[in-house]
Amino acid sequence: NNNNNNNNNRKGPNPLTRNYESNGPDVKIRGSAQQIAEKYATLARDSHSSGDRVMAENYLQHAEHYNRIIAAAQAQMPIQNTQQNRDDFDDDGDEDRDDFDNSGNNSNAASDVQIPVVNHGAGPQPVI
């Protein structure tokens, strides 16, 4: 039964540019995750300056939620960029273009990205 298989390997919307609708404690905010996080931070600052520390903390927690969405999306960006850079090789196996600075070093930003290596327990194990 393949009812939920309509999105075969299709990427979802970009969380950084997607529009959200947030129902806060006494306000409804619409916009990107960045816009909503900034608005909640502003509301928290205003609440704090007016002496309402409880409401300020509530707004900060809402802002933190959207900041986590932003951080998670940005953490996925280098992985997607390195996968796209693998497609930048021509038939000879070398890159179509070389970015060298005056010192002769490759200044291609994608080559500076370090991908963590996960060995899933295949390495040496501690003695217990």
mmCIF file of C-alpha atoms in Angstrom:
data_model
loop_
_atom_site.group_PDB
_atom_site.id
_atom_site.type_symbol
_atom_site.label_atom_id
_atom_site.label_comp_id
_atom_site.label_asym_id
_atom_site.label_seq_id
_atom_site.Cartn_x
_atom_site.Cartn_y
_atom_site.Cartn_z
ATOM 1 C CA ASN A 1 0.000 0.000 0.000
ATOM 2 C CA ASN A 2 1.859 3.085 -1.263
ATOM 3 C CA ASN A 3 -0.505 5.827 -0.176
ATOM 4 C CA ASN A 4 2.226 8.043 1.282
ATOM 5 C CA ASN A 5 4.840 7.453 -1.406
ATOM 6 C CA ASN A 6 3.973 10.426 -3.607
ATOM 7 C CA ASN A 7 7.042 12.462 -2.596
ATOM 8 C CA ASN A 8 9.731 10.020 -3.716
ATOM 9 C CA ASN A 9 12.994 11.731 -2.734
ATOM 10 C CA ARG A 10 11.514 15.165 -3.307
ATOM 11 C CA LYS A 11 12.817 17.892 -1.025
ATOM 12 C CA GLY A 12 10.372 19.821 1.125
ATOM 13 C CA PRO A 13 10.185 23.601 1.292
ATOM 14 C CA ASN A 14 13.252 25.455 2.497
ATOM 15 C CA PRO A 15 12.657 26.173 6.226
ATOM 16 C CA LEU A 16 14.542 29.475 5.902
ATOM 17 C CA THR A 17 12.233 30.874 3.219
ATOM 18 C CA ARG A 18 9.027 29.086 4.177
ATOM 19 C CA ASN A 19 6.249 31.239 5.642
ATOM 20 C CA TYR A 20 5.066 30.302 9.115
ATOM 21 C CA GLU A 21 2.033 31.335 11.117
ATOM 22 C CA SER A 22 2.656 31.561 14.836
ATOM 23 C CA ASN A 23 -0.087 31.862 17.417
ATOM 24 C CA GLY A 24 1.655 33.393 20.391
ATOM 25 C CA PRO A 25 0.194 34.113 23.823
ATOM 26 C CA ASP A 26 -1.654 37.253 22.701
ATOM 27 C CA VAL A 27 -0.425 37.823 19.147
ATOM 28 C CA LYS A 28 -0.517 36.105 15.756
ATOM 29 C CA ILE A 29 2.645 36.536 13.677
ATOM 30 C CA ARG A 30 3.186 35.522 10.063
ATOM 31 C CA GLY A 31 6.438 35.452 8.129
ATOM 32 C CA SER A 32 9.697 33.577 7.734
ATOM 33 C CA ALA A 33 11.307 31.895 10.738
ATOM 34 C CA GLN A 34 13.816 34.767 10.930
ATOM 35 C CA GLN A 35 11.080 37.419 10.895
ATOM 36 C CA ILE A 36 9.032 35.631 13.550
ATOM 37 C CA ALA A 37 12.064 35.100 15.808
ATOM 38 C CA GLU A 38 12.970 38.792 15.533
ATOM 39 C CA LYS A 39 9.387 39.858 16.285
ATOM 40 C CA TYR A 40 9.212 37.649 19.383
ATOM 41 C CA ALA A 41 12.593 38.982 20.547
ATOM 42 C CA THR A 42 11.270 42.536 20.135
ATOM 43 C CA LEU A 43 8.094 41.669 22.046
ATOM 44 C CA ALA A 44 10.203 40.083 24.799
ATOM 45 C CA ARG A 45 12.372 43.201 25.042
ATOM 46 C CA ASP A 46 9.270 45.417 25.223
ATOM 47 C CA SER A 47 7.671 43.210 27.886
ATOM 48 C CA HIS A 48 10.859 43.181 29.921
ATOM 49 C CA SER A 49 11.204 46.964 29.762
ATOM 50 C CA SER A 50 7.601 47.359 30.930
ATOM 51 C CA GLY A 51 8.304 45.071 33.898
ATOM 52 C CA ASP A 52 6.419 41.950 32.764
ATOM 53 C CA ARG A 53 9.163 39.353 33.178
ATOM 54 C CA VAL A 54 6.800 36.371 32.796
ATOM 55 C CA MET A 55 5.513 37.525 29.411
ATOM 56 C CA ALA A 56 9.072 38.415 28.358
ATOM 57 C CA GLU A 57 10.205 34.862 29.133
ATOM 58 C CA ASN A 58 7.220 33.468 27.234
ATOM 59 C CA TYR A 59 8.112 35.517 24.151
ATOM 60 C CA LEU A 60 11.763 34.457 24.446
ATOM 61 C CA GLN A 61 10.715 30.801 24.457
ATOM 62 C CA HIS A 62 8.693 31.365 21.291
ATOM 63 C CA ALA A 63 11.684 33.134 19.693
ATOM 64 C CA GLU A 64 13.963 30.254 20.706
ATOM 65 C CA HIS A 65 11.697 27.783 18.886
ATOM 66 C CA TYR A 66 12.097 29.666 15.615
ATOM 67 C CA ASN A 67 15.825 30.168 16.214
ATOM 68 C CA ARG A 68 16.117 26.375 16.498
ATOM 69 C CA ILE A 69 14.327 25.985 13.152
ATOM 70 C CA ILE A 70 16.832 28.416 11.622
ATOM 71 C CA ALA A 71 19.818 26.636 13.202
ATOM 72 C CA ALA A 72 18.624 23.224 12.015
ATOM 73 C CA ALA A 73 18.122 24.519 8.474
ATOM 74 C CA GLN A 74 21.558 26.164 8.431
ATOM 75 C CA ALA A 75 23.151 22.963 9.730
ATOM 76 C CA GLN A 76 21.729 21.125 6.719
ATOM 77 C CA MET A 77 23.069 23.715 4.249
ATOM 78 C CA PRO A 78 26.731 22.510 4.132
ATOM 79 C CA ILE A 79 25.602 18.923 3.551
ATOM 80 C CA GLN A 80 23.399 19.960 0.637
ATOM 81 C CA ASN A 81 26.148 22.196 -0.790
ATOM 82 C CA THR A 82 28.749 19.406 -0.758
ATOM 83 C CA GLN A 83 26.328 17.066 -2.507
ATOM 84 C CA GLN A 84 25.710 19.697 -5.172
ATOM 85 C CA ASN A 85 29.457 20.330 -5.545
ATOM 86 C CA ARG A 86 29.977 16.663 -6.395
ATOM 87 C CA ASP A 87 27.904 17.349 -9.500
ATOM 88 C CA ASP A 88 30.293 20.158 -10.528
ATOM 89 C CA PHE A 89 32.812 17.708 -11.996
ATOM 90 C CA ASP A 90 33.044 17.346 -15.774
ATOM 91 C CA ASP A 91 33.694 14.132 -17.723
ATOM 92 C CA ASP A 92 37.433 14.281 -16.981
ATOM 93 C CA GLY A 93 36.723 14.079 -13.240
ATOM 94 C CA ASP A 94 38.089 17.531 -12.500
ATOM 95 C CA GLU A 95 36.161 20.639 -11.665
ATOM 96 C CA ASP A 96 34.944 22.861 -14.472
ATOM 97 C CA ARG A 97 36.528 25.862 -12.811
ATOM 98 C CA ASP A 98 39.373 26.360 -10.372
ATOM 99 C CA ASP A 99 39.281 29.137 -7.796
ATOM 100 C CA PHE A 100 42.842 30.043 -6.868
ATOM 101 C CA ASP A 101 43.947 33.103 -4.989
ATOM 102 C CA ASN A 102 47.259 34.896 -5.554
ATOM 103 C CA SER A 103 49.184 32.503 -3.320
ATOM 104 C CA GLY A 104 48.171 29.527 -5.477
ATOM 105 C CA ASN A 105 45.946 28.068 -2.786
ATOM 106 C CA ASN A 106 42.533 26.840 -3.713
ATOM 107 C CA SER A 107 40.048 29.343 -2.296
ATOM 108 C CA ASN A 108 36.934 27.371 -3.147
ATOM 109 C CA ALA A 109 34.744 27.679 -0.041
ATOM 110 C CA ALA A 110 33.193 24.236 -0.472
ATOM 111 C CA SER A 111 36.591 22.582 -0.023
ATOM 112 C CA ASP A 112 36.832 24.136 3.450
ATOM 113 C CA VAL A 113 33.692 22.351 4.660
ATOM 114 C CA GLN A 114 34.535 19.473 6.953
ATOM 115 C CA ILE A 115 32.043 16.642 7.084
ATOM 116 C CA PRO A 116 32.116 14.682 10.350
ATOM 117 C CA VAL A 117 32.975 11.010 9.960
ATOM 118 C CA VAL A 118 30.636 8.608 11.734
ATOM 119 C CA ASN A 119 31.924 5.055 12.131
ATOM 120 C CA HIS A 120 28.794 3.621 13.844
ATOM 121 C CA GLY A 121 30.811 1.617 16.366
ATOM 122 C CA ALA A 122 33.223 0.122 13.843
ATOM 123 C CA GLY A 123 36.258 1.623 15.592
ATOM 124 C CA PRO A 124 38.026 0.437 18.742
ATOM 125 C CA GLN A 125 35.750 -0.110 21.713
ATOM 126 C CA PRO A 126 36.568 0.839 25.321
ATOM 127 C CA VAL A 127 37.445 -1.921 27.748
ATOM 128 C CA ILE A 128 34.865 -2.233 30.523
#
